[in-house]
mmCIF file of C-alpha atoms in Angstrom:
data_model
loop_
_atom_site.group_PDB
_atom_site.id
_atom_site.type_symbol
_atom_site.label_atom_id
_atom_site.label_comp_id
_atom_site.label_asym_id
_atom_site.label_seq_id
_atom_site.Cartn_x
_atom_site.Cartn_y
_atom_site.Cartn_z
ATOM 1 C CA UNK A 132 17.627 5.096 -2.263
ATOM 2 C CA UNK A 133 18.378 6.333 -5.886
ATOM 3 C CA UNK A 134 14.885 6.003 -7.120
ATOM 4 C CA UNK A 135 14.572 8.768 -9.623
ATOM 5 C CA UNK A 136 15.168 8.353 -13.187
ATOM 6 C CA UNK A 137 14.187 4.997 -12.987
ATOM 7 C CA UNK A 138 11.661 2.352 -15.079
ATOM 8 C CA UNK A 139 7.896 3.348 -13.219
ATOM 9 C CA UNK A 140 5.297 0.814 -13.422
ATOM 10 C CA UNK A 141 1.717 0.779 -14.418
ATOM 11 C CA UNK A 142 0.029 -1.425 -12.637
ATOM 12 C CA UNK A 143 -1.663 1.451 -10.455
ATOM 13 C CA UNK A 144 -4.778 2.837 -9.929
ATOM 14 C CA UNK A 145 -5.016 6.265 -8.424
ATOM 15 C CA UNK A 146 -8.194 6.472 -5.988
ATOM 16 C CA UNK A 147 -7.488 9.341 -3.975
ATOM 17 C CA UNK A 148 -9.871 11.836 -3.533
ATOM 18 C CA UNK A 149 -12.530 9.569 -5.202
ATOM 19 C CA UNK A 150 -15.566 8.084 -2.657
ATOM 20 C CA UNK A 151 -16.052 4.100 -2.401
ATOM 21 C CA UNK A 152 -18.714 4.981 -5.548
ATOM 22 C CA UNK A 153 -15.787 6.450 -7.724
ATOM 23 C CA UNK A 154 -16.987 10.120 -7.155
ATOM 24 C CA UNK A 155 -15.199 11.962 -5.157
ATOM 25 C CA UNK A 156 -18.279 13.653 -3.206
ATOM 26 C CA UNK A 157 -20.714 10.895 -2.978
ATOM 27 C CA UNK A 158 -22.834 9.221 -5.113
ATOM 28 C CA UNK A 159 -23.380 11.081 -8.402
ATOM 29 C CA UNK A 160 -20.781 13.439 -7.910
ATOM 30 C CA UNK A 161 -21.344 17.066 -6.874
ATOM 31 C CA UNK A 162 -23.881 19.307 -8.588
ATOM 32 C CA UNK A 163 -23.060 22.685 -9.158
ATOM 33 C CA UNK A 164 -25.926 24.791 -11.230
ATOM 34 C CA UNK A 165 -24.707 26.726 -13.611
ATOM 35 C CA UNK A 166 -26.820 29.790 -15.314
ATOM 36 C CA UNK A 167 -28.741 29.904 -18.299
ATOM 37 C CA UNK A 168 -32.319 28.051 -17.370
ATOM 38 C CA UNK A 169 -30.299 24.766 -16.660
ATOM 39 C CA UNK A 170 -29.158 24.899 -20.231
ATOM 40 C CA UNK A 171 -25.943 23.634 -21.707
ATOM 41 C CA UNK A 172 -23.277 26.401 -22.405
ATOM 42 C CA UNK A 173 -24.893 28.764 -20.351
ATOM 43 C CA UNK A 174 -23.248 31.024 -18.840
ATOM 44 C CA UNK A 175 -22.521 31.474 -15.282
ATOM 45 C CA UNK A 176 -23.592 34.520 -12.984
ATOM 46 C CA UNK A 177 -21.572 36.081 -9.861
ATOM 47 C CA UNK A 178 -23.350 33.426 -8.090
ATOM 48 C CA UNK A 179 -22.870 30.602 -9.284
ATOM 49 C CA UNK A 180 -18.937 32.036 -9.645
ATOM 50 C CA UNK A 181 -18.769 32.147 -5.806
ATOM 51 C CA UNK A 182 -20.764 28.610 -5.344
ATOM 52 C CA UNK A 183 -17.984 27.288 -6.887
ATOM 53 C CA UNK A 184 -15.180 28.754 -5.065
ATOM 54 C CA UNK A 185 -16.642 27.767 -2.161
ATOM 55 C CA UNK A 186 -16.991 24.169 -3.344
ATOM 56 C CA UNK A 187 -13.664 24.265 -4.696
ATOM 57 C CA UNK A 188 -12.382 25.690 -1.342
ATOM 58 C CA UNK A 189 -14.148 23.380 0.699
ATOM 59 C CA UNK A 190 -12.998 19.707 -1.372
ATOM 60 C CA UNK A 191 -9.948 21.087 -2.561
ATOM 61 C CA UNK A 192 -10.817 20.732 -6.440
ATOM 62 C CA UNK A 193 -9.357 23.070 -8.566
ATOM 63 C CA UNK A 194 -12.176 25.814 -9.999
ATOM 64 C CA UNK A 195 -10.212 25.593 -13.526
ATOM 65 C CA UNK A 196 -11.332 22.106 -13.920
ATOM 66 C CA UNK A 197 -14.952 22.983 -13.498
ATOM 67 C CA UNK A 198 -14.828 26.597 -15.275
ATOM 68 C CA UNK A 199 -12.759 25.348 -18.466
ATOM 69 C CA UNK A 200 -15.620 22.337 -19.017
ATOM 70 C CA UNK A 201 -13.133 19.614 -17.640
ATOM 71 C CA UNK A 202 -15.816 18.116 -15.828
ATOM 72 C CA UNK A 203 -18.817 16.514 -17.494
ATOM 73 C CA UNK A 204 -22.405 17.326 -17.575
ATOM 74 C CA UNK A 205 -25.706 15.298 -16.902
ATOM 75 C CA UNK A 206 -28.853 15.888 -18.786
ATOM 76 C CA UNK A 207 -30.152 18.066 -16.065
ATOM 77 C CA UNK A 208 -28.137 20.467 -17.417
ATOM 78 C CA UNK A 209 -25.545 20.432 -14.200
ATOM 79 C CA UNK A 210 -21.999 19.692 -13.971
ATOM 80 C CA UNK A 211 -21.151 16.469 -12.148
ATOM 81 C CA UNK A 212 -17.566 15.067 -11.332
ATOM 82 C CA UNK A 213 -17.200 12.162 -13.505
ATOM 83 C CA UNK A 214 -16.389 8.882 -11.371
ATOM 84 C CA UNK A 215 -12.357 8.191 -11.843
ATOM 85 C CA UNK A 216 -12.133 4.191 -12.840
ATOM 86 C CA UNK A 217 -8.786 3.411 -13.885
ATOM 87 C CA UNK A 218 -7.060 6.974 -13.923
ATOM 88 C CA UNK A 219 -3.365 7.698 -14.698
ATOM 89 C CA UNK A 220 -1.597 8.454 -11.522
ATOM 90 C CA UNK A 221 -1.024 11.668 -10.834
ATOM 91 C CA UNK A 222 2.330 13.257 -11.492
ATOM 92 C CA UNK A 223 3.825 14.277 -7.971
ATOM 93 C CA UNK A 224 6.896 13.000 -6.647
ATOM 94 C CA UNK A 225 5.240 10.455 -4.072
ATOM 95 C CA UNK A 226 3.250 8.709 -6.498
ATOM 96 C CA UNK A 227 6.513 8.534 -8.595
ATOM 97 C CA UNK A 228 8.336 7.015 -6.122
ATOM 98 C CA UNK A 229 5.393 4.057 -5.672
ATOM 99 C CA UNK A 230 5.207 3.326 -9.356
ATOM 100 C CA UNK A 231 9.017 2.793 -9.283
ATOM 101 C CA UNK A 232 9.119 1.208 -5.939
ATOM 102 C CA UNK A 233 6.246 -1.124 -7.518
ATOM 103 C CA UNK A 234 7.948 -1.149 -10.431
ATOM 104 C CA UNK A 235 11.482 -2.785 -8.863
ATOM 105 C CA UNK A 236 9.579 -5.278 -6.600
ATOM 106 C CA UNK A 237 8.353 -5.992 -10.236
ATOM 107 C CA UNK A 238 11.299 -6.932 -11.537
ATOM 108 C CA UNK A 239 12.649 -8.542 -9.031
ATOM 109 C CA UNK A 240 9.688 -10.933 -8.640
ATOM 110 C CA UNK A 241 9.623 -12.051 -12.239
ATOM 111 C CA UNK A 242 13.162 -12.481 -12.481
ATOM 112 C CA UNK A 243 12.723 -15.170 -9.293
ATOM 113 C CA UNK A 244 9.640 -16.817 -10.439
ATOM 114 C CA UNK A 245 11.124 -17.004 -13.978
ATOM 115 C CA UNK A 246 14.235 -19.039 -12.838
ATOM 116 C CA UNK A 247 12.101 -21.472 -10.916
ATOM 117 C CA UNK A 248 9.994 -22.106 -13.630
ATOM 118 C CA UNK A 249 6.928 -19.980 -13.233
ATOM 119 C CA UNK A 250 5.288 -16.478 -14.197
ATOM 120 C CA UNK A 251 5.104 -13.591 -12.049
ATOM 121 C CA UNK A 252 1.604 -12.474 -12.043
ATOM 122 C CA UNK A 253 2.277 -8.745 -10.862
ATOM 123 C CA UNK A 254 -0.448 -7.101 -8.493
ATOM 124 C CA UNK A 255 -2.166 -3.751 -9.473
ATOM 125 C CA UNK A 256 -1.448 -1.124 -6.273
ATOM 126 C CA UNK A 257 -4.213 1.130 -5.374
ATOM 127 C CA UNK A 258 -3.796 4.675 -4.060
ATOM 128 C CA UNK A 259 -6.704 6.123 -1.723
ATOM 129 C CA UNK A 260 -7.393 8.571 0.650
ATOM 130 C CA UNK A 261 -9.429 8.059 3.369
ATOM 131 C CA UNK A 262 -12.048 4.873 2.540
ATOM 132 C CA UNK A 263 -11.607 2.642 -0.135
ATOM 133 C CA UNK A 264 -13.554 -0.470 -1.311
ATOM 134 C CA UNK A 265 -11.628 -3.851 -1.509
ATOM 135 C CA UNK A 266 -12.658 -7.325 -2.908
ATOM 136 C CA UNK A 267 -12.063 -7.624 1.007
ATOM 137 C CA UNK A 268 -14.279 -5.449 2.327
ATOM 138 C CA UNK A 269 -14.658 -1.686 2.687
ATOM 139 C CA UNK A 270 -11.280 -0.201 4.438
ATOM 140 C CA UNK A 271 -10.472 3.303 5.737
ATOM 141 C CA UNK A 272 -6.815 4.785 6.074
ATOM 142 C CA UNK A 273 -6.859 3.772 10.138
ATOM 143 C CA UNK A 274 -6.251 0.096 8.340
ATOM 144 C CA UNK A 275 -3.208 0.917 6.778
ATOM 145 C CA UNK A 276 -1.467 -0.379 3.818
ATOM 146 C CA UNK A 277 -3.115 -3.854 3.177
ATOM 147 C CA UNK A 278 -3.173 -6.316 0.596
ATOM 148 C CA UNK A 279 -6.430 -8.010 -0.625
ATOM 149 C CA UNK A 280 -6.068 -11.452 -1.943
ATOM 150 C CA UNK A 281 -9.851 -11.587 -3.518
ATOM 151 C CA UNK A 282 -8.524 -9.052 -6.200
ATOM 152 C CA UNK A 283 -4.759 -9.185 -6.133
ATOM 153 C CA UNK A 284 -4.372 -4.906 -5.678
ATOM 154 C CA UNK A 285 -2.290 -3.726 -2.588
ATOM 155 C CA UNK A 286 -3.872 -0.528 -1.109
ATOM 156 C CA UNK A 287 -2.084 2.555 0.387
ATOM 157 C CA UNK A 288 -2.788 5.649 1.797
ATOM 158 C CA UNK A 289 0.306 7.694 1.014
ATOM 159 C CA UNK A 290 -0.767 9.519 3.976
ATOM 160 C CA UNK A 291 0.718 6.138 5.511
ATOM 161 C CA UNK A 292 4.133 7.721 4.747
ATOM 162 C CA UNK A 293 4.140 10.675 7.441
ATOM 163 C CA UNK A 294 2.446 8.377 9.852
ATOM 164 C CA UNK A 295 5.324 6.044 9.579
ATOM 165 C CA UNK A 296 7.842 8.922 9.728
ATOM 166 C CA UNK A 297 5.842 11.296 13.234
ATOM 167 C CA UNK A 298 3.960 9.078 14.932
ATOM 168 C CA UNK A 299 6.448 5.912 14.415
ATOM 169 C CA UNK A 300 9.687 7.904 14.299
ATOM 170 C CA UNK A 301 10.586 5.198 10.868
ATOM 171 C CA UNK A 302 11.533 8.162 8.339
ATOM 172 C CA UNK A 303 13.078 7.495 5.161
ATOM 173 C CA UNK A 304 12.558 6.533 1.752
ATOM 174 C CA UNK A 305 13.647 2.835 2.250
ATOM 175 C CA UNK A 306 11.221 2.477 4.992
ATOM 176 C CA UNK A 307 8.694 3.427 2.610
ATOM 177 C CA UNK A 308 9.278 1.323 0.363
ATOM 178 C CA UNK A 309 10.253 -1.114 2.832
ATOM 179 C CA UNK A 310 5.882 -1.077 3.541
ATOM 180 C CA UNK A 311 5.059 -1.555 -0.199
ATOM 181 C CA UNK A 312 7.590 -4.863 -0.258
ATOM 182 C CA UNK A 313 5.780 -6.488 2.626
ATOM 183 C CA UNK A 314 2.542 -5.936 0.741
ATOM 184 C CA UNK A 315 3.712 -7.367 -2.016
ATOM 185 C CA UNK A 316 5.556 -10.444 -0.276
ATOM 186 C CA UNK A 317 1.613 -11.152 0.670
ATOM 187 C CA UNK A 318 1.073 -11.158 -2.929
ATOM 188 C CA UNK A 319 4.112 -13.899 -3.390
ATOM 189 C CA UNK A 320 2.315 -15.668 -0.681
ATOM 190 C CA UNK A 321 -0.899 -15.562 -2.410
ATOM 191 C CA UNK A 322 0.804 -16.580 -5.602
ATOM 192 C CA UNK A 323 2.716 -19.831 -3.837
ATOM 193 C CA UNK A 324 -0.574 -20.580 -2.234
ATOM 194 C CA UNK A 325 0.368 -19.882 1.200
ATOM 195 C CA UNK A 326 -2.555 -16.942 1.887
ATOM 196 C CA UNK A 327 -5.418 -19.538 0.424
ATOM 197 C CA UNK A 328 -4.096 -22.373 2.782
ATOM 198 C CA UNK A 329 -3.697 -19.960 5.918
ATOM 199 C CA UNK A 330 -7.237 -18.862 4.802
ATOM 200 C CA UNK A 331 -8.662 -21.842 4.952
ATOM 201 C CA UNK A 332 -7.127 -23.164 8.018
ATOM 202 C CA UNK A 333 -7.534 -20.172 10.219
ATOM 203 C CA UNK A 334 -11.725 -21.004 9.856
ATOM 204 C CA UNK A 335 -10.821 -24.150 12.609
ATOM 205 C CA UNK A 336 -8.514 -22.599 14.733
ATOM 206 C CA UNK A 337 -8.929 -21.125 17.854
ATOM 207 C CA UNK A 338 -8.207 -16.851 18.022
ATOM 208 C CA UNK A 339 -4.694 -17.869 19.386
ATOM 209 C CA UNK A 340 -3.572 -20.449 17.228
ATOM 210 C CA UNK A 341 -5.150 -18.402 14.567
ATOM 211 C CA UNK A 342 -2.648 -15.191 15.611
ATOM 212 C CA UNK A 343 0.441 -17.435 16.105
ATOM 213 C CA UNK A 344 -0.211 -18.653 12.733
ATOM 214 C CA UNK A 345 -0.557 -14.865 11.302
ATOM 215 C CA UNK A 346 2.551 -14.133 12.728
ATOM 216 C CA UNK A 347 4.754 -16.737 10.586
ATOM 217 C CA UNK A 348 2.722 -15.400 7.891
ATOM 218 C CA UNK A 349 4.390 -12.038 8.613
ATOM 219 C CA UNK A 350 7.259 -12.689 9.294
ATOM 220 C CA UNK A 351 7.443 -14.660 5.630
ATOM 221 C CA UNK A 352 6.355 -11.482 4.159
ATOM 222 C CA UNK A 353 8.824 -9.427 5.949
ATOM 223 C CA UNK A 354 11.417 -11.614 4.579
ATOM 224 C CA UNK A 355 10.425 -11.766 0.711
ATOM 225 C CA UNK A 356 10.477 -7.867 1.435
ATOM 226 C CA UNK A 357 14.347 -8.649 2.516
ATOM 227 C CA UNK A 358 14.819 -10.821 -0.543
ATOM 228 C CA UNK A 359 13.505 -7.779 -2.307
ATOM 229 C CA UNK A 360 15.791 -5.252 -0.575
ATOM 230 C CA UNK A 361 18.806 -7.636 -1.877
ATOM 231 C CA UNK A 362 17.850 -7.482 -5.695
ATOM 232 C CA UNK A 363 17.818 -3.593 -4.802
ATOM 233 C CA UNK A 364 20.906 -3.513 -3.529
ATOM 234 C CA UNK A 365 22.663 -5.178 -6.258
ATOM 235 C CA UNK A 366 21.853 -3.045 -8.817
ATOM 236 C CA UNK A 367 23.824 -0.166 -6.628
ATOM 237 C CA UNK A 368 20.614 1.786 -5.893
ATOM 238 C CA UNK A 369 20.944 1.834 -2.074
ATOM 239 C CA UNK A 370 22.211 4.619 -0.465
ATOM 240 C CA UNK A 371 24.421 4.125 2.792
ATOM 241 C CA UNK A 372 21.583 4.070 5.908
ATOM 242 C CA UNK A 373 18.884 2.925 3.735
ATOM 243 C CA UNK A 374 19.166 -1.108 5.351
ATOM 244 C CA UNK A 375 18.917 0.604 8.881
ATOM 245 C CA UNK A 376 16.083 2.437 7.940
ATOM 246 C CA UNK A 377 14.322 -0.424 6.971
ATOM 247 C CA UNK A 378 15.392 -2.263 10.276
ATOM 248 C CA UNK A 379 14.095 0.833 12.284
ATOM 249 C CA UNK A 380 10.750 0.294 10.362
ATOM 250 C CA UNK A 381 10.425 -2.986 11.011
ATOM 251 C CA UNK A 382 11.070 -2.374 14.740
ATOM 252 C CA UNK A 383 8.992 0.453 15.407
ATOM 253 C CA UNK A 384 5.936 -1.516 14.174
ATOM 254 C CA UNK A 385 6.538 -4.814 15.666
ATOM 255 C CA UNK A 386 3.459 -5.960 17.902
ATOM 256 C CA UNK A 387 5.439 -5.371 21.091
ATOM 257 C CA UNK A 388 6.510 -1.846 20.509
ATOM 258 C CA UNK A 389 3.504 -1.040 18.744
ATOM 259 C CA UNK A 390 1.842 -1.909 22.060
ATOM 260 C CA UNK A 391 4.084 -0.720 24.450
ATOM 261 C CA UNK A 392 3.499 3.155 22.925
ATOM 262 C CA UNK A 393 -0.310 2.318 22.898
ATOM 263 C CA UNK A 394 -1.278 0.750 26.604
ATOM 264 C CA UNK A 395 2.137 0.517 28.175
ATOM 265 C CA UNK A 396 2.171 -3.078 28.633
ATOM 266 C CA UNK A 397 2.285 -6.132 26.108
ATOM 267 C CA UNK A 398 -0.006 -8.849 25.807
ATOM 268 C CA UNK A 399 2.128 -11.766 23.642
ATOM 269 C CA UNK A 400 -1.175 -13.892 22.829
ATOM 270 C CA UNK A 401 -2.997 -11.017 21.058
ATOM 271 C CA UNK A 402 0.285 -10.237 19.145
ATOM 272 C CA UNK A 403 -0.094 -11.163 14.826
ATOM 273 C CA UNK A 404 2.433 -9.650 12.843
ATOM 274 C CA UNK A 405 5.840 -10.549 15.272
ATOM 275 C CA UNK A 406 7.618 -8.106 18.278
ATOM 276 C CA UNK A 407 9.677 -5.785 16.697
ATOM 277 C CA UNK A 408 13.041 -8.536 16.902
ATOM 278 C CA UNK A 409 11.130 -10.869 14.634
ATOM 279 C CA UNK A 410 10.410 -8.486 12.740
ATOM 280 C CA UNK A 411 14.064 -6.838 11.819
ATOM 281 C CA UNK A 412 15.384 -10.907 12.034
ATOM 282 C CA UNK A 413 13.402 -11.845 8.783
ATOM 283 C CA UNK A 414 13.809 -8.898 6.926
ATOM 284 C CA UNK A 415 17.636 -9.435 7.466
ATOM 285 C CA UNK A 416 17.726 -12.992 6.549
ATOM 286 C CA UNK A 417 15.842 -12.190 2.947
ATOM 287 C CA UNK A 418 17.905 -9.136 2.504
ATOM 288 C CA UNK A 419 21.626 -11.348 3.586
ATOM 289 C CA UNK A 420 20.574 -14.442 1.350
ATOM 290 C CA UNK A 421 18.691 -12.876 -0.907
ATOM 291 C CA UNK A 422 17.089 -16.104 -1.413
ATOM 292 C CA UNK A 423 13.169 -16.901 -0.669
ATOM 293 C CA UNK A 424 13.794 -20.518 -0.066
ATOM 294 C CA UNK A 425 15.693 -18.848 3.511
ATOM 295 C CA UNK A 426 12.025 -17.722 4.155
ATOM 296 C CA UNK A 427 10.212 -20.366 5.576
ATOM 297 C CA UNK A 428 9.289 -19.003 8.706
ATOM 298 C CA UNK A 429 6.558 -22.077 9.266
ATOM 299 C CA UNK A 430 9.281 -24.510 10.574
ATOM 300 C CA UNK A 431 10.628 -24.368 13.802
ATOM 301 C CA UNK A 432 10.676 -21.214 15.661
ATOM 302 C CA UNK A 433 10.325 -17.903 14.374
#
């Protein structure tokens, strides 16, 4: 995929190495005395010097940032890390390729929802690393990449990336992005209403009706991903393989593979996201029609 050099988008919030309090040791943030009677500008001694490398070597925080006064102080007269908020993404080549991953699916999306009439409200993605806290509910990286209707953010823990590529044998750049599409097919879905009516329904069904139903819903996200991978495609950004590696992808996580490699056998009633088939059908009837009206994976079979 010939991401680089391309339009990167804003809409995300970098998380990682921040706690679910927005500190990224706890609540508070780390305090690290400095010298001087607690005072501010004091100096620090050989101890305090070697405190800090230790910290540093321990959370992985780089000592310039705390010896060159990067980091704030509280009125205790110790140096705290200040919690992150909103922070601009930092500037390594994975988060680059979200922001213009995001940043197509962006496009893409607005052009649709523009020619049918409507506006494109695009979803902020969140970067993490190890817990994060969701309008859904607290989530840790065993959850993977998950979108949270309450607050419109998809969440991803690029660590997600060399999961998908040694543990699921799904390497490649399209795969990747490939994950962020489905994410943000559930925001289409939440968008269209489908997520608020599946929602609601799923409260008076049974576990299995309830799965069968999560299935369709997807499937129908795998698809808009496909629809997605189209719009790519045409502007002559795909590189030869990159369609197979999203098909791999999509069959190395289906339910029945996923199970198969976990407990050997398959259990079809427990299954909620589609076998691995399903899975590589959908994506290749969004990305051969390019059209989500070919998406409606709630009539008829799937």
């Amino acid at each position: 995929m010939e991401w680089r050099g391309r339009r990167q988008s804003d809409n995300v919030e970098d998380q990682r190495g921040a706690s679910m309090d927005g500190s990224p040791l706890g609540r508070g943030g780390l305090r690290i005395p400095i010298g001087g009677g607690g005072r501010r500008g004091g100096g620090l001694g050989i101890g305090g010097i070697i405190v800090i490398l230790i910290i540093c070597w321990i959370t992985g925080i780089n000592p310039l940032s705390l010896l060159s006064g990067e980091l704030g102080m509280d009125g205790s007269g110790f140096e705290q890390q200040q919690t992150t908020g909103n922070r601009t993404p930092a500037n390594d080549e994975t988060t680059a390729f979200v922001r213009t991953v995001l940043a197509e699916t962006e496009d893409t999306w607005n052009g649709i929802f523009q020619a049918n009439g409507q506006q494109y409200q695009e979803p902020t993605l969140v970067l993490f690393s190890g817990k994060v806290n969701s309008a859904c509910g607290f989530a840790s990286s065993a959850t993977g990449p998950f979108y949270c209707p309450g607050d419109h953010k998809l969440y991803l823990d690029t660590n997600f990336f060399k999961e998908l590529e040694q543990r699921f044998d799904a390497a490649g750049d399209f795969a990747e992005a490939y994950v962020i599409a489905h994410e943000v097919g559930h925001h289409v879905q939440n968008l269209l209403g489908i997520l608020p009516k599946f929602n609601q329904a799923r409260q008076r069904m049974s576990e299995a009706d309830a799965n069968r139903m999560s299935v369709r819903v997807e499937l129908q996200a795998d698809c808009f991903a496909g629809v997605w991978g189209k719009f790519t495609q045409q502007k002559g950004i795909l590189d030869t393989g990159d369609l197979e590696e999203a098909l791999n992808a999509a069959q190395q996580i289906g339910d029945d593979t996923l199970q198969k490699r976990s407990q050997g056998y398959v259990v079809p009633e427990s299954f909620n996201h589609g076998t691995s088939a399903q899975r590589m059908r959908w994506f290749k009837r969004g990305f051969d029609t390019g059209d989500m009206k070919a998406c409606d994976t709630f009539s008829g079979n799937v």
